[in-house]
PDB file of C-alpha atoms in Angstrom:
ATOM      1  CA  MET A   1       0.000   0.000   0.000  1.00  0.00           C
ATOM      2  CA  ARG A   2       2.849   2.394   0.862  1.00  0.00           C
ATOM      3  CA  ASN A   3       4.521   1.700  -2.453  1.00  0.00           C
ATOM      4  CA  ALA A   4       1.303   2.469  -4.316  1.00  0.00           C
ATOM      5  CA  ILE A   5       0.966   5.792  -2.493  1.00  0.00           C
ATOM      6  CA  CYS A   6       4.611   6.677  -3.205  1.00  0.00           C
ATOM      7  CA  VAL A   7       4.203   5.841  -6.892  1.00  0.00           C
ATOM      8  CA  ALA A   8       1.005   7.899  -7.087  1.00  0.00           C
ATOM      9  CA  LEU A   9       2.668  10.901  -5.429  1.00  0.00           C
ATOM     10  CA  LEU A  10       5.681  10.614  -7.718  1.00  0.00           C
ATOM     11  CA  ALA A  11       3.422  10.481 -10.801  1.00  0.00           C
ATOM     12  CA  ILE A  12       1.506  13.571  -9.650  1.00  0.00           C
ATOM     13  CA  THR A  13       4.722  15.444  -8.904  1.00  0.00           C
ATOM     14  CA  LEU A  14       6.317  14.646 -12.262  1.00  0.00           C
ATOM     15  CA  SER A  15       3.168  15.461 -14.202  1.00  0.00           C
ATOM     16  CA  ALA A  16       3.197  18.916 -12.621  1.00  0.00           C
ATOM     17  CA  CYS A  17       6.713  19.542 -13.996  1.00  0.00           C
ATOM     18  CA  GLY A  18       7.761  20.555 -17.465  1.00  0.00           C
ATOM     19  CA  THR A  19      10.953  20.113 -19.439  1.00  0.00           C
ATOM     20  CA  ALA A  20      12.455  22.752 -21.712  1.00  0.00           C
ATOM     21  CA  ARG A  21      10.426  23.351 -24.874  1.00  0.00           C
ATOM     22  CA  VAL A  22      11.194  24.785 -28.296  1.00  0.00           C
ATOM     23  CA  SER A  23       8.265  26.095 -30.289  1.00  0.00           C
ATOM     24  CA  MET A  24       8.515  26.711 -34.027  1.00  0.00           C
ATOM     25  CA  PRO A  25       5.766  27.568 -36.493  1.00  0.00           C
ATOM     26  CA  PRO A  26       5.147  25.065 -39.292  1.00  0.00           C
ATOM     27  CA  SER A  27       7.561  25.256 -42.202  1.00  0.00           C
ATOM     28  CA  SER A  28       6.552  27.303 -45.182  1.00  0.00           C
ATOM     29  CA  PRO A  29       8.210  27.120 -48.584  1.00  0.00           C
ATOM     30  CA  LEU A  30      10.749  29.863 -49.175  1.00  0.00           C
ATOM     31  CA  LEU A  31      10.223  32.036 -52.222  1.00  0.00           C
ATOM     32  CA  ASP A  32      13.948  32.365 -52.924  1.00  0.00           C
ATOM     33  CA  SER A  33      15.944  29.771 -51.047  1.00  0.00           C
ATOM     34  CA  HIS A  34      19.701  30.193 -50.700  1.00  0.00           C
ATOM     35  CA  PRO A  35      22.466  28.539 -48.697  1.00  0.00           C
ATOM     36  CA  VAL A  36      23.263  30.073 -45.331  1.00  0.00           C
ATOM     37  CA  LYS A  37      26.921  29.967 -44.375  1.00  0.00           C
ATOM     38  CA  VAL A  38      27.636  33.340 -42.748  1.00  0.00           C
ATOM     39  CA  ILE A  39      25.420  34.588 -39.896  1.00  0.00           C
ATOM     40  CA  ALA A  40      25.714  38.033 -38.308  1.00  0.00           C
ATOM     41  CA  PHE A  41      24.454  38.331 -34.727  1.00  0.00           C
ATOM     42  CA  ALA A  42      22.497  41.354 -33.568  1.00  0.00           C
ATOM     43  CA  SER A  43      23.559  42.950 -30.306  1.00  0.00           C
ATOM     44  CA  GLY A  44      21.521  42.558 -27.139  1.00  0.00           C
ATOM     45  CA  GLY A  45      21.360  38.763 -26.973  1.00  0.00           C
ATOM     46  CA  GLY A  46      23.740  38.462 -24.041  1.00  0.00           C
ATOM     47  CA  VAL A  47      25.471  35.273 -22.973  1.00  0.00           C
ATOM     48  CA  LEU A  48      22.747  33.091 -24.482  1.00  0.00           C
ATOM     49  CA  ALA A  49      23.390  34.559 -27.944  1.00  0.00           C
ATOM     50  CA  ASP A  50      27.117  34.022 -27.420  1.00  0.00           C
ATOM     51  CA  ALA A  51      26.476  30.378 -26.518  1.00  0.00           C
ATOM     52  CA  VAL A  52      24.207  29.908 -29.566  1.00  0.00           C
ATOM     53  CA  ALA A  53      26.979  31.425 -31.712  1.00  0.00           C
ATOM     54  CA  VAL A  54      29.427  28.813 -30.408  1.00  0.00           C
ATOM     55  CA  GLU A  55      26.930  26.023 -31.141  1.00  0.00           C
ATOM     56  CA  LEU A  56      26.335  27.279 -34.693  1.00  0.00           C
ATOM     57  CA  ALA A  57      30.090  27.647 -35.276  1.00  0.00           C
ATOM     58  CA  ASN A  58      30.510  24.056 -34.091  1.00  0.00           C
ATOM     59  CA  ARG A  59      28.013  23.072 -36.786  1.00  0.00           C
ATOM     60  CA  GLY A  60      30.101  24.708 -39.525  1.00  0.00           C
ATOM     61  CA  PHE A  61      28.607  28.200 -39.821  1.00  0.00           C
ATOM     62  CA  THR A  62      30.780  31.320 -39.974  1.00  0.00           C
ATOM     63  CA  ILE A  63      29.697  33.648 -37.176  1.00  0.00           C
ATOM     64  CA  ILE A  64      29.986  37.426 -37.121  1.00  0.00           C
ATOM     65  CA  ASP A  65      29.867  38.396 -33.437  1.00  0.00           C
ATOM     66  CA  PRO A  66      27.674  41.293 -32.229  1.00  0.00           C
ATOM     67  CA  GLY A  67      30.628  43.675 -31.758  1.00  0.00           C
ATOM     68  CA  THR A  68      31.855  43.130 -35.307  1.00  0.00           C
ATOM     69  CA  THR A  69      28.282  43.370 -36.604  1.00  0.00           C
ATOM     70  CA  ASN A  70      27.800  46.708 -34.802  1.00  0.00           C
ATOM     71  CA  SER A  71      31.071  48.060 -36.244  1.00  0.00           C
ATOM     72  CA  LEU A  72      29.981  46.974 -39.715  1.00  0.00           C
ATOM     73  CA  ILE A  73      26.553  48.570 -39.285  1.00  0.00           C
ATOM     74  CA  ALA A  74      28.183  51.845 -38.201  1.00  0.00           C
ATOM     75  CA  ARG A  75      30.673  51.723 -41.094  1.00  0.00           C
ATOM     76  CA  LEU A  76      27.767  51.208 -43.516  1.00  0.00           C
ATOM     77  CA  GLY A  77      25.932  54.188 -41.996  1.00  0.00           C
ATOM     78  CA  LEU A  78      22.888  52.133 -40.934  1.00  0.00           C
ATOM     79  CA  THR A  79      20.702  52.529 -37.872  1.00  0.00           C
ATOM     80  CA  GLU A  80      19.439  49.608 -35.774  1.00  0.00           C
ATOM     81  CA  VAL A  81      16.043  50.005 -37.407  1.00  0.00           C
ATOM     82  CA  GLU A  82      17.438  50.114 -40.935  1.00  0.00           C
ATOM     83  CA  VAL A  83      19.566  46.992 -40.501  1.00  0.00           C
ATOM     84  CA  ALA A  84      16.436  44.878 -40.026  1.00  0.00           C
ATOM     85  CA  GLN A  85      14.801  46.353 -43.134  1.00  0.00           C
ATOM     86  CA  GLN A  86      15.490  45.300 -46.720  1.00  0.00           C
ATOM     87  CA  ILE A  87      17.899  48.167 -47.415  1.00  0.00           C
ATOM     88  CA  GLY A  88      20.048  47.254 -44.419  1.00  0.00           C
ATOM     89  CA  LEU A  89      19.850  43.531 -45.092  1.00  0.00           C
ATOM     90  CA  SER A  90      20.939  44.159 -48.704  1.00  0.00           C
ATOM     91  CA  ARG A  91      23.957  46.099 -47.455  1.00  0.00           C
ATOM     92  CA  LEU A  92      24.871  43.183 -45.163  1.00  0.00           C
ATOM     93  CA  LYS A  93      24.515  40.806 -48.119  1.00  0.00           C
ATOM     94  CA  GLU A  94      26.997  42.943 -50.078  1.00  0.00           C
ATOM     95  CA  GLN A  95      29.459  42.254 -47.243  1.00  0.00           C
ATOM     96  CA  GLY A  96      29.070  38.471 -47.692  1.00  0.00           C
ATOM     97  CA  ILE A  97      26.571  37.908 -44.866  1.00  0.00           C
ATOM     98  CA  ASP A  98      23.757  35.452 -45.607  1.00  0.00           C
ATOM     99  CA  ALA A  99      21.544  35.929 -42.543  1.00  0.00           C
ATOM    100  CA  TYR A 100      20.998  38.235 -39.552  1.00  0.00           C
ATOM    101  CA  LEU A 101      20.174  36.574 -36.214  1.00  0.00           C
ATOM    102  CA  THR A 102      18.377  38.307 -33.374  1.00  0.00           C
ATOM    103  CA  ILE A 103      18.149  36.555 -29.998  1.00  0.00           C
ATOM    104  CA  ARG A 104      16.388  37.923 -26.926  1.00  0.00           C
ATOM    105  CA  ALA A 105      16.452  36.139 -23.588  1.00  0.00           C
ATOM    106  CA  ALA A 106      14.868  36.589 -20.174  1.00  0.00           C
ATOM    107  CA  ASP A 107      16.953  35.358 -17.272  1.00  0.00           C
ATOM    108  CA  GLY A 108      15.384  33.255 -14.563  1.00  0.00           C
ATOM    109  CA  TYR A 109      15.908  33.543 -10.843  1.00  0.00           C
ATOM    110  CA  SER A 110      19.236  31.717 -10.848  1.00  0.00           C
ATOM    111  CA  GLY A 111      20.831  33.447 -13.848  1.00  0.00           C
ATOM    112  CA  VAL A 112      19.836  30.541 -16.097  1.00  0.00           C
ATOM    113  CA  PRO A 113      17.694  31.577 -19.088  1.00  0.00           C
ATOM    114  CA  ALA A 114      13.970  31.303 -18.389  1.00  0.00           C
ATOM    115  CA  SER A 115      12.860  31.927 -21.969  1.00  0.00           C
ATOM    116  CA  ALA A 116      14.197  33.175 -25.281  1.00  0.00           C
ATOM    117  CA  SER A 117      13.201  33.994 -28.825  1.00  0.00           C
ATOM    118  CA  ALA A 118      15.309  33.808 -31.971  1.00  0.00           C
ATOM    119  CA  ARG A 119      14.674  35.110 -35.472  1.00  0.00           C
ATOM    120  CA  LEU A 120      16.966  34.404 -38.434  1.00  0.00           C
ATOM    121  CA  THR A 121      16.380  36.766 -41.364  1.00  0.00           C
ATOM    122  CA  SER A 122      17.720  36.310 -44.893  1.00  0.00           C
ATOM    123  CA  THR A 123      19.889  39.141 -46.177  1.00  0.00           C
ATOM    124  CA  HIS A 124      19.044  38.010 -49.721  1.00  0.00           C
ATOM    125  CA  ASN A 125      15.296  38.624 -49.601  1.00  0.00           C
ATOM    126  CA  GLY A 126      14.311  39.763 -46.100  1.00  0.00           C
ATOM    127  CA  GLN A 127      12.343  36.588 -45.368  1.00  0.00           C
ATOM    128  CA  VAL A 128      12.413  35.044 -41.928  1.00  0.00           C
ATOM    129  CA  LEU A 129      14.321  31.800 -42.482  1.00  0.00           C
ATOM    130  CA  GLY A 130      13.589  30.526 -39.018  1.00  0.00           C
ATOM    131  CA  GLY A 131      12.032  31.746 -35.850  1.00  0.00           C
ATOM    132  CA  LEU A 132      11.482  30.017 -32.562  1.00  0.00           C
ATOM    133  CA  THR A 133      10.687  30.509 -28.934  1.00  0.00           C
ATOM    134  CA  TRP A 134      12.332  28.517 -26.173  1.00  0.00           C
ATOM    135  CA  GLN A 135      11.134  28.067 -22.610  1.00  0.00           C
ATOM    136  CA  ASN A 136      13.091  26.454 -19.823  1.00  0.00           C
ATOM    137  CA  GLY A 137      11.694  23.539 -17.874  1.00  0.00           C
ATOM    138  CA  TRP A 138      10.376  23.828 -14.354  1.00  0.00           C
ATOM    139  CA  GLY A 139       9.440  21.587 -11.488  1.00  0.00           C
ATOM    140  CA  GLY A 140       8.285  22.329  -7.990  1.00  0.00           C
ATOM    141  CA  ALA A 141       9.234  25.512  -6.180  1.00  0.00           C
ATOM    142  CA  GLU A 142      12.051  27.703  -7.477  1.00  0.00           C
ATOM    143  CA  GLY A 143      15.372  26.301  -6.333  1.00  0.00           C
ATOM    144  CA  SER A 144      13.931  22.988  -5.177  1.00  0.00           C
ATOM    145  CA  PRO A 145      15.697  19.734  -6.113  1.00  0.00           C
ATOM    146  CA  ALA A 146      12.917  18.927  -8.598  1.00  0.00           C
ATOM    147  CA  ASP A 147      13.288  22.362 -10.185  1.00  0.00           C
ATOM    148  CA  ARG A 148      17.068  22.007 -10.533  1.00  0.00           C
ATOM    149  CA  VAL A 149      16.639  18.643 -12.255  1.00  0.00           C
ATOM    150  CA  MET A 150      14.071  19.928 -14.759  1.00  0.00           C
ATOM    151  CA  ARG A 151      15.833  23.178 -15.768  1.00  0.00           C
ATOM    152  CA  SER A 152      18.277  23.382 -18.671  1.00  0.00           C
ATOM    153  CA  GLY A 153      21.605  25.131 -18.214  1.00  0.00           C
ATOM    154  CA  LEU A 154      23.022  27.722 -20.592  1.00  0.00           C
ATOM    155  CA  SER A 155      24.807  25.216 -22.827  1.00  0.00           C
ATOM    156  CA  GLN A 156      21.737  22.957 -23.072  1.00  0.00           C
ATOM    157  CA  ALA A 157      19.553  25.951 -23.945  1.00  0.00           C
ATOM    158  CA  ALA A 158      22.030  27.070 -26.631  1.00  0.00           C
ATOM    159  CA  GLN A 159      22.179  23.559 -28.101  1.00  0.00           C
ATOM    160  CA  GLN A 160      18.373  23.324 -28.280  1.00  0.00           C
ATOM    161  CA  ILE A 161      18.029  26.765 -29.896  1.00  0.00           C
ATOM    162  CA  ALA A 162      20.853  26.132 -32.393  1.00  0.00           C
ATOM    163  CA  GLU A 163      19.356  22.756 -33.296  1.00  0.00           C
ATOM    164  CA  GLY A 164      15.971  24.359 -33.969  1.00  0.00           C
ATOM    165  CA  LEU A 165      17.534  27.052 -36.165  1.00  0.00           C
ATOM    166  CA  VAL A 166      19.655  24.555 -38.110  1.00  0.00           C
ATOM    167  CA  LYS A 167      16.537  22.482 -38.845  1.00  0.00           C
ATOM    168  CA  ARG A 168      15.008  25.602 -40.396  1.00  0.00           C
ATOM    169  CA  ILE A 169      18.096  26.523 -42.388  1.00  0.00           C
ATOM    170  CA  LEU A 170      18.657  23.051 -43.817  1.00  0.00           C
ATOM    171  CA  ARG A 171      15.055  22.175 -44.650  1.00  0.00           C
TER     172      ARG A 171
END
């Protein structure tokens, strides 16, 4: 009887928890598909964007870090608003950049990302090549043993986001 109660409590506890999730809209055919080899990162993504950059570099992409991207944008005389518009994207394409990646993250209570969004935009045609949202797992009260087990660390989050983006790029 005790074992049955323990199993029931464990099942209830685990069903109240959630693992990290990546959400992507369904694929749509691209009007003008092109290979993506060079990705410029927008500023403001913090350590999560840096970790995603490492993961994408490990998968064979050439990464332009946010500092270099900002210098290039300034040299081209573009504003932050213009760089995300077709005129700015075209100027990045002229510099050999295939896509522009924007990542925004919200940190959780322990400095580990709680959620993030990523949008990869083609410099060739302005289309969104891939977009996703990521949410960290949770379990029990913040900081509890169950919560620590269910949450993804920075490197796991970066791997999951990079994997989702690569699936979009290589479709």
